[in-house]
Amino acid sequence: MQRHGWMSAGLPILAGVAASLSLAPSQIHATPRTFTGGGMWTNEALWTGGIVPADGDDVTIAGTVTNDTSTAVLTSYTLDATYTHTFLGSNTFLYATNVTVNGAITHAANTDTGTPWVADNLVNIVAYSNVTIGASGSINVDGKGYAGSQVSYAYGRGPGGGFGSANHGFGGGHGGLGAGAPGGATYDSTNAPTEPGSGGGNCNGAAQPGGNGGGAVRIQAGGTVQVDGTLT
């Protein structure tokens, strides 16, 4: 399945491609760099040659990596099957000409507890050409949005948090109202969502806590986004 332009988990496609993507990164050199083991992207010891990738490098992830700072502008990025790449922060970007996902990409759960609601973890991918999610690959941020309520008579977290009572737990809202009456409020956009989902209300105290909202994925591609695996 091929997609074009922006995409956001929730998961409608956002219309348009930013004009800046017509400017491909310079590819002065393309040194292969492979990440193995488990740890932070910035840990030099986990990269071949003991060097964190620089602009123009070809990157293969063959380990469990977490990054809390944006990458260099890579020529290629490949996440091998069975491995996981976790994003920390709302302004952490993966930049590459081509992105291939055969493992799992996700982000950490959102932790904000009150207004003004600010997402603290997102998946942000900028590909100057194409993004391919292989048959074994996934971008999965299920349950990584705002937290559901853990006590009765309290709203789930997020701008569209659902209410909870002794007998009912109502759904969190997002592009539309949450399930039930009163369901969570509408916010963000139905056609171009950029924010995480809100948590649901609690039913009957700790026995039935509210579910967490879904996370958010932002993909900006100058070419195509092909999904042969899962995007959820």
PDB file of C-alpha atoms in Angstrom:
ATOM      1  CA  MET A   1       0.000   0.000   0.000  1.00  0.00           C
ATOM      2  CA  GLN A   2       1.468   3.350  -0.977  1.00  0.00           C
ATOM      3  CA  ARG A   3       0.791   6.669   0.722  1.00  0.00           C
ATOM      4  CA  HIS A   4       1.918  10.139  -0.223  1.00  0.00           C
ATOM      5  CA  GLY A   5       2.672  13.156   1.925  1.00  0.00           C
ATOM      6  CA  TRP A   6       2.152  13.619   5.631  1.00  0.00           C
ATOM      7  CA  MET A   7       0.761  10.901   7.858  1.00  0.00           C
ATOM      8  CA  SER A   8      -0.264  10.941  11.510  1.00  0.00           C
ATOM      9  CA  ALA A   9      -1.112   8.019  13.768  1.00  0.00           C
ATOM     10  CA  GLY A  10      -4.726   7.984  14.510  1.00  0.00           C
ATOM     11  CA  LEU A  11      -4.267   7.493  11.454  1.00  0.00           C
ATOM     12  CA  PRO A  12      -5.568   9.768   8.664  1.00  0.00           C
ATOM     13  CA  ILE A  13      -3.174  11.033   5.996  1.00  0.00           C
ATOM     14  CA  LEU A  14      -2.257  14.689   6.181  1.00  0.00           C
ATOM     15  CA  ALA A  15      -2.518  16.527   2.882  1.00  0.00           C
ATOM     16  CA  GLY A  16       0.510  17.981   1.158  1.00  0.00           C
ATOM     17  CA  VAL A  17       4.277  17.648   1.229  1.00  0.00           C
ATOM     18  CA  ALA A  18       6.454  20.449   2.533  1.00  0.00           C
ATOM     19  CA  ALA A  19       8.331  22.246  -0.227  1.00  0.00           C
ATOM     20  CA  SER A  20      11.595  21.893   1.688  1.00  0.00           C
ATOM     21  CA  LEU A  21      11.646  18.183   0.866  1.00  0.00           C
ATOM     22  CA  SER A  22      12.477  18.953  -2.738  1.00  0.00           C
ATOM     23  CA  LEU A  23      15.971  19.725  -1.498  1.00  0.00           C
ATOM     24  CA  ALA A  24      17.669  16.355  -0.990  1.00  0.00           C
ATOM     25  CA  PRO A  25      20.523  16.222   1.526  1.00  0.00           C
ATOM     26  CA  SER A  26      24.018  16.439   0.126  1.00  0.00           C
ATOM     27  CA  GLN A  27      25.624  13.020  -0.160  1.00  0.00           C
ATOM     28  CA  ILE A  28      29.321  13.865  -0.016  1.00  0.00           C
ATOM     29  CA  HIS A  29      30.066  10.475   1.529  1.00  0.00           C
ATOM     30  CA  ALA A  30      28.030   7.445   2.546  1.00  0.00           C
ATOM     31  CA  THR A  31      29.902   5.564   5.256  1.00  0.00           C
ATOM     32  CA  PRO A  32      28.130   2.405   6.513  1.00  0.00           C
ATOM     33  CA  ARG A  33      27.337   2.552  10.231  1.00  0.00           C
ATOM     34  CA  THR A  34      25.686  -0.324  12.136  1.00  0.00           C
ATOM     35  CA  PHE A  35      24.177  -0.079  15.622  1.00  0.00           C
ATOM     36  CA  THR A  36      24.326  -3.237  17.775  1.00  0.00           C
ATOM     37  CA  GLY A  37      23.457  -4.055  21.364  1.00  0.00           C
ATOM     38  CA  GLY A  38      21.065  -1.867  23.316  1.00  0.00           C
ATOM     39  CA  GLY A  39      21.174   1.751  24.405  1.00  0.00           C
ATOM     40  CA  MET A  40      21.133   5.339  23.270  1.00  0.00           C
ATOM     41  CA  TRP A  41      21.728   6.445  19.678  1.00  0.00           C
ATOM     42  CA  THR A  42      24.453   8.805  20.914  1.00  0.00           C
ATOM     43  CA  ASN A  43      26.537   6.023  22.530  1.00  0.00           C
ATOM     44  CA  GLU A  44      29.594   5.807  20.280  1.00  0.00           C
ATOM     45  CA  ALA A  45      30.545   2.376  21.634  1.00  0.00           C
ATOM     46  CA  LEU A  46      27.423   0.824  20.058  1.00  0.00           C
ATOM     47  CA  TRP A  47      28.301   1.918  16.510  1.00  0.00           C
ATOM     48  CA  THR A  48      30.771   0.300  14.135  1.00  0.00           C
ATOM     49  CA  GLY A  49      34.000   2.237  14.157  1.00  0.00           C
ATOM     50  CA  GLY A  50      32.994   3.879  17.442  1.00  0.00           C
ATOM     51  CA  ILE A  51      31.457   6.835  15.605  1.00  0.00           C
ATOM     52  CA  VAL A  52      27.862   8.103  15.760  1.00  0.00           C
ATOM     53  CA  PRO A  53      26.460   8.531  12.208  1.00  0.00           C
ATOM     54  CA  ALA A  54      27.051  11.842  10.456  1.00  0.00           C
ATOM     55  CA  ASP A  55      25.347  13.507   7.485  1.00  0.00           C
ATOM     56  CA  GLY A  56      25.327  11.236   4.431  1.00  0.00           C
ATOM     57  CA  ASP A  57      25.959   7.941   6.255  1.00  0.00           C
ATOM     58  CA  ASP A  58      24.134   4.667   5.563  1.00  0.00           C
ATOM     59  CA  VAL A  59      22.693   3.403   8.847  1.00  0.00           C
ATOM     60  CA  THR A  60      21.579  -0.101   9.832  1.00  0.00           C
ATOM     61  CA  ILE A  61      19.971  -0.712  13.226  1.00  0.00           C
ATOM     62  CA  ALA A  62      20.690  -4.270  14.408  1.00  0.00           C
ATOM     63  CA  GLY A  63      19.977  -3.663  18.079  1.00  0.00           C
ATOM     64  CA  THR A  64      17.540  -1.937  20.430  1.00  0.00           C
ATOM     65  CA  VAL A  65      18.075   1.800  20.131  1.00  0.00           C
ATOM     66  CA  THR A  66      16.567   4.853  21.822  1.00  0.00           C
ATOM     67  CA  ASN A  67      17.143   8.395  20.663  1.00  0.00           C
ATOM     68  CA  ASP A  68      16.305  11.641  22.438  1.00  0.00           C
ATOM     69  CA  THR A  69      18.049  13.946  19.957  1.00  0.00           C
ATOM     70  CA  SER A  70      17.509  14.259  16.216  1.00  0.00           C
ATOM     71  CA  THR A  71      19.707  12.275  13.863  1.00  0.00           C
ATOM     72  CA  ALA A  72      22.060  13.581  11.231  1.00  0.00           C
ATOM     73  CA  VAL A  73      20.664  13.737   7.685  1.00  0.00           C
ATOM     74  CA  LEU A  74      21.350  10.155   6.601  1.00  0.00           C
ATOM     75  CA  THR A  75      21.514   8.735   3.093  1.00  0.00           C
ATOM     76  CA  SER A  76      19.643   5.655   4.271  1.00  0.00           C
ATOM     77  CA  TYR A  77      18.181   4.232   7.466  1.00  0.00           C
ATOM     78  CA  THR A  78      17.283   0.540   7.831  1.00  0.00           C
ATOM     79  CA  LEU A  79      15.803  -0.986  10.985  1.00  0.00           C
ATOM     80  CA  ASP A  80      16.388  -4.745  10.866  1.00  0.00           C
ATOM     81  CA  ALA A  81      13.682  -7.261  11.784  1.00  0.00           C
ATOM     82  CA  THR A  82      13.154  -8.111  15.507  1.00  0.00           C
ATOM     83  CA  TYR A  83      14.759  -4.854  16.702  1.00  0.00           C
ATOM     84  CA  THR A  84      13.095  -1.772  18.209  1.00  0.00           C
ATOM     85  CA  HIS A  85      13.742   1.948  17.813  1.00  0.00           C
ATOM     86  CA  THR A  86      12.135   4.150  20.497  1.00  0.00           C
ATOM     87  CA  PHE A  87      11.753   7.925  20.199  1.00  0.00           C
ATOM     88  CA  LEU A  88      11.964  10.129  23.304  1.00  0.00           C
ATOM     89  CA  GLY A  89      10.751  13.709  23.131  1.00  0.00           C
ATOM     90  CA  SER A  90       8.377  15.623  20.892  1.00  0.00           C
ATOM     91  CA  ASN A  91      11.125  17.258  18.806  1.00  0.00           C
ATOM     92  CA  THR A  92      13.267  14.204  18.107  1.00  0.00           C
ATOM     93  CA  PHE A  93      13.477  13.623  14.345  1.00  0.00           C
ATOM     94  CA  LEU A  94      14.816  10.846  12.140  1.00  0.00           C
ATOM     95  CA  TYR A  95      16.153  12.411   8.925  1.00  0.00           C
ATOM     96  CA  ALA A  96      17.120  10.284   5.917  1.00  0.00           C
ATOM     97  CA  THR A  97      16.797  10.141   2.146  1.00  0.00           C
ATOM     98  CA  ASN A  98      15.239   6.665   2.381  1.00  0.00           C
ATOM     99  CA  VAL A  99      13.771   4.977   5.465  1.00  0.00           C
ATOM    100  CA  THR A 100      13.173   1.204   5.619  1.00  0.00           C
ATOM    101  CA  VAL A 101      11.463  -0.320   8.652  1.00  0.00           C
ATOM    102  CA  ASN A 102      11.624  -4.108   9.105  1.00  0.00           C
ATOM    103  CA  GLY A 103      11.565  -3.994  12.914  1.00  0.00           C
ATOM    104  CA  ALA A 104       9.420  -1.919  15.288  1.00  0.00           C
ATOM    105  CA  ILE A 105       9.375   1.857  15.751  1.00  0.00           C
ATOM    106  CA  THR A 106       7.534   3.389  18.703  1.00  0.00           C
ATOM    107  CA  HIS A 107       7.732   6.274  21.155  1.00  0.00           C
ATOM    108  CA  ALA A 108       7.622   6.455  24.940  1.00  0.00           C
ATOM    109  CA  ALA A 109       4.270   7.053  26.636  1.00  0.00           C
ATOM    110  CA  ASN A 110       3.053  10.629  27.076  1.00  0.00           C
ATOM    111  CA  THR A 111       3.198  11.732  30.701  1.00  0.00           C
ATOM    112  CA  ASP A 112       1.592  15.186  30.958  1.00  0.00           C
ATOM    113  CA  THR A 113      -0.876  15.394  33.854  1.00  0.00           C
ATOM    114  CA  GLY A 114      -2.702  18.702  33.401  1.00  0.00           C
ATOM    115  CA  THR A 115      -3.463  21.742  31.294  1.00  0.00           C
ATOM    116  CA  PRO A 116      -2.031  23.104  29.130  1.00  0.00           C
ATOM    117  CA  TRP A 117      -1.704  19.657  27.586  1.00  0.00           C
ATOM    118  CA  VAL A 118       1.630  19.256  25.805  1.00  0.00           C
ATOM    119  CA  ALA A 119       2.742  16.055  24.104  1.00  0.00           C
ATOM    120  CA  ASP A 120       6.170  15.025  25.356  1.00  0.00           C
ATOM    121  CA  ASN A 121       6.772  12.002  23.091  1.00  0.00           C
ATOM    122  CA  LEU A 122       6.085  11.563  19.352  1.00  0.00           C
ATOM    123  CA  VAL A 123       7.504   9.683  16.346  1.00  0.00           C
ATOM    124  CA  ASN A 124       8.831  12.205  13.791  1.00  0.00           C
ATOM    125  CA  ILE A 125      10.227  10.912  10.483  1.00  0.00           C
ATOM    126  CA  VAL A 126      11.417  13.095   7.604  1.00  0.00           C
ATOM    127  CA  ALA A 127      12.345  11.179   4.433  1.00  0.00           C
ATOM    128  CA  TYR A 128      13.597  13.173   1.460  1.00  0.00           C
ATOM    129  CA  SER A 129      12.571  10.308  -0.806  1.00  0.00           C
ATOM    130  CA  ASN A 130      10.684   7.189   0.370  1.00  0.00           C
ATOM    131  CA  VAL A 131       9.520   5.412   3.510  1.00  0.00           C
ATOM    132  CA  THR A 132       8.978   1.635   3.341  1.00  0.00           C
ATOM    133  CA  ILE A 133       7.474  -0.400   6.168  1.00  0.00           C
ATOM    134  CA  GLY A 134       8.303  -4.012   5.279  1.00  0.00           C
ATOM    135  CA  ALA A 135       6.093  -7.025   5.892  1.00  0.00           C
ATOM    136  CA  SER A 136       7.815  -7.668   9.234  1.00  0.00           C
ATOM    137  CA  GLY A 137       7.940  -3.990  10.134  1.00  0.00           C
ATOM    138  CA  SER A 138       5.698  -1.808  12.255  1.00  0.00           C
ATOM    139  CA  ILE A 139       5.268   1.678  13.584  1.00  0.00           C
ATOM    140  CA  ASN A 140       3.151   1.044  16.653  1.00  0.00           C
ATOM    141  CA  VAL A 141       2.194   3.674  19.219  1.00  0.00           C
ATOM    142  CA  ASP A 142      -0.922   1.970  20.614  1.00  0.00           C
ATOM    143  CA  GLY A 143      -1.618   3.155  24.166  1.00  0.00           C
ATOM    144  CA  LYS A 144       1.241   5.694  24.070  1.00  0.00           C
ATOM    145  CA  GLY A 145      -1.010   8.767  24.246  1.00  0.00           C
ATOM    146  CA  TYR A 146      -2.378  10.435  27.368  1.00  0.00           C
ATOM    147  CA  ALA A 147      -3.129   8.107  30.270  1.00  0.00           C
ATOM    148  CA  GLY A 148      -6.564   6.825  31.209  1.00  0.00           C
ATOM    149  CA  SER A 149      -8.113   7.609  34.598  1.00  0.00           C
ATOM    150  CA  GLN A 150      -7.172   5.263  37.416  1.00  0.00           C
ATOM    151  CA  VAL A 151      -9.884   6.357  39.874  1.00  0.00           C
ATOM    152  CA  SER A 152     -13.652   6.795  39.652  1.00  0.00           C
ATOM    153  CA  TYR A 153     -15.213  10.224  39.119  1.00  0.00           C
ATOM    154  CA  ALA A 154     -12.124  11.526  37.332  1.00  0.00           C
ATOM    155  CA  TYR A 155     -11.327  12.375  33.739  1.00  0.00           C
ATOM    156  CA  GLY A 156      -8.704  10.613  31.682  1.00  0.00           C
ATOM    157  CA  ARG A 157      -5.713  12.751  30.839  1.00  0.00           C
ATOM    158  CA  GLY A 158      -5.483  14.855  27.718  1.00  0.00           C
ATOM    159  CA  PRO A 159      -7.617  17.621  26.186  1.00  0.00           C
ATOM    160  CA  GLY A 160     -10.324  15.081  25.332  1.00  0.00           C
ATOM    161  CA  GLY A 161     -10.183  12.937  28.475  1.00  0.00           C
ATOM    162  CA  GLY A 162     -13.261  10.780  29.094  1.00  0.00           C
ATOM    163  CA  PHE A 163     -15.180  10.970  32.388  1.00  0.00           C
ATOM    164  CA  GLY A 164     -15.482   8.047  34.787  1.00  0.00           C
ATOM    165  CA  SER A 165     -18.138   7.186  37.375  1.00  0.00           C
ATOM    166  CA  ALA A 166     -18.939   4.276  39.662  1.00  0.00           C
ATOM    167  CA  ASN A 167     -20.839   2.513  36.883  1.00  0.00           C
ATOM    168  CA  HIS A 168     -19.539   3.895  33.597  1.00  0.00           C
ATOM    169  CA  GLY A 169     -16.241   4.779  31.976  1.00  0.00           C
ATOM    170  CA  PHE A 170     -16.545   7.008  28.920  1.00  0.00           C
ATOM    171  CA  GLY A 171     -14.194   7.139  25.966  1.00  0.00           C
ATOM    172  CA  GLY A 172     -11.569   9.766  25.332  1.00  0.00           C
ATOM    173  CA  GLY A 173     -12.153  12.181  22.477  1.00  0.00           C
ATOM    174  CA  HIS A 174      -9.851  13.317  19.675  1.00  0.00           C
ATOM    175  CA  GLY A 175     -11.033  14.195  16.162  1.00  0.00           C
ATOM    176  CA  GLY A 176     -14.538  13.353  17.356  1.00  0.00           C
ATOM    177  CA  LEU A 177     -16.355  12.938  20.647  1.00  0.00           C
ATOM    178  CA  GLY A 178     -15.428   9.995  22.841  1.00  0.00           C
ATOM    179  CA  ALA A 179     -17.857   7.100  23.277  1.00  0.00           C
ATOM    180  CA  GLY A 180     -20.686   7.455  25.795  1.00  0.00           C
ATOM    181  CA  ALA A 181     -22.334  10.448  27.389  1.00  0.00           C
ATOM    182  CA  PRO A 182     -20.431  12.471  28.356  1.00  0.00           C
ATOM    183  CA  GLY A 183     -17.632  11.279  26.092  1.00  0.00           C
ATOM    184  CA  GLY A 184     -14.356  13.136  25.841  1.00  0.00           C
ATOM    185  CA  ALA A 185     -14.268  16.466  24.006  1.00  0.00           C
ATOM    186  CA  THR A 186     -13.248  16.967  20.381  1.00  0.00           C
ATOM    187  CA  TYR A 187      -9.848  18.553  19.694  1.00  0.00           C
ATOM    188  CA  ASP A 188      -7.063  18.576  17.116  1.00  0.00           C
ATOM    189  CA  SER A 189      -8.121  17.802  13.505  1.00  0.00           C
ATOM    190  CA  THR A 190     -10.066  15.031  11.785  1.00  0.00           C
ATOM    191  CA  ASN A 191      -8.079  15.310   8.542  1.00  0.00           C
ATOM    192  CA  ALA A 192      -4.639  16.356   9.745  1.00  0.00           C
ATOM    193  CA  PRO A 193      -4.178  15.215  13.360  1.00  0.00           C
ATOM    194  CA  THR A 194      -0.873  15.976  15.050  1.00  0.00           C
ATOM    195  CA  GLU A 195      -1.586  15.294  18.727  1.00  0.00           C
ATOM    196  CA  PRO A 196      -1.786  12.087  20.803  1.00  0.00           C
ATOM    197  CA  GLY A 197      -5.143  10.627  21.820  1.00  0.00           C
ATOM    198  CA  SER A 198      -6.700  11.231  25.243  1.00  0.00           C
ATOM    199  CA  GLY A 199      -7.330   8.718  27.997  1.00  0.00           C
ATOM    200  CA  GLY A 200     -10.663   7.142  28.835  1.00  0.00           C
ATOM    201  CA  GLY A 201     -12.614   7.420  32.087  1.00  0.00           C
ATOM    202  CA  ASN A 202     -12.462   4.872  34.887  1.00  0.00           C
ATOM    203  CA  CYS A 203     -15.362   2.560  35.697  1.00  0.00           C
ATOM    204  CA  ASN A 204     -15.754   1.293  39.250  1.00  0.00           C
ATOM    205  CA  GLY A 205     -12.443   2.412  40.649  1.00  0.00           C
ATOM    206  CA  ALA A 206      -9.215   0.458  40.265  1.00  0.00           C
ATOM    207  CA  ALA A 207     -11.078  -2.604  39.025  1.00  0.00           C
ATOM    208  CA  GLN A 208     -11.636  -1.082  35.572  1.00  0.00           C
ATOM    209  CA  PRO A 209      -9.168   1.741  34.836  1.00  0.00           C
ATOM    210  CA  GLY A 210      -9.589   3.875  31.726  1.00  0.00           C
ATOM    211  CA  GLY A 211      -7.583   2.973  28.638  1.00  0.00           C
ATOM    212  CA  ASN A 212      -4.723   5.114  27.423  1.00  0.00           C
ATOM    213  CA  GLY A 213      -5.053   7.176  24.268  1.00  0.00           C
ATOM    214  CA  GLY A 214      -3.036   6.319  21.163  1.00  0.00           C
ATOM    215  CA  GLY A 215       0.269   7.978  20.397  1.00  0.00           C
ATOM    216  CA  ALA A 216       1.141  10.123  17.386  1.00  0.00           C
ATOM    217  CA  VAL A 217       3.262   9.475  14.292  1.00  0.00           C
ATOM    218  CA  ARG A 218       4.284  12.245  11.915  1.00  0.00           C
ATOM    219  CA  ILE A 219       5.788  11.175   8.598  1.00  0.00           C
ATOM    220  CA  GLN A 220       6.918  13.680   5.990  1.00  0.00           C
ATOM    221  CA  ALA A 221       8.064  12.099   2.719  1.00  0.00           C
ATOM    222  CA  GLY A 222       9.197  13.614  -0.558  1.00  0.00           C
ATOM    223  CA  GLY A 223       8.299  10.396  -2.405  1.00  0.00           C
ATOM    224  CA  THR A 224       6.040   7.550  -1.293  1.00  0.00           C
ATOM    225  CA  VAL A 225       5.127   5.910   2.001  1.00  0.00           C
ATOM    226  CA  GLN A 226       4.652   2.192   1.362  1.00  0.00           C
ATOM    227  CA  VAL A 227       3.093   0.124   4.161  1.00  0.00           C
ATOM    228  CA  ASP A 228       3.452  -3.642   3.773  1.00  0.00           C
ATOM    229  CA  GLY A 229       3.589  -4.169   7.533  1.00  0.00           C
ATOM    230  CA  THR A 230       1.546  -2.289  10.160  1.00  0.00           C
ATOM    231  CA  LEU A 231       1.088   1.356  11.072  1.00  0.00           C
ATOM    232  CA  THR A 232      -1.024   1.782  14.172  1.00  0.00           C
TER     233      THR A 232
END
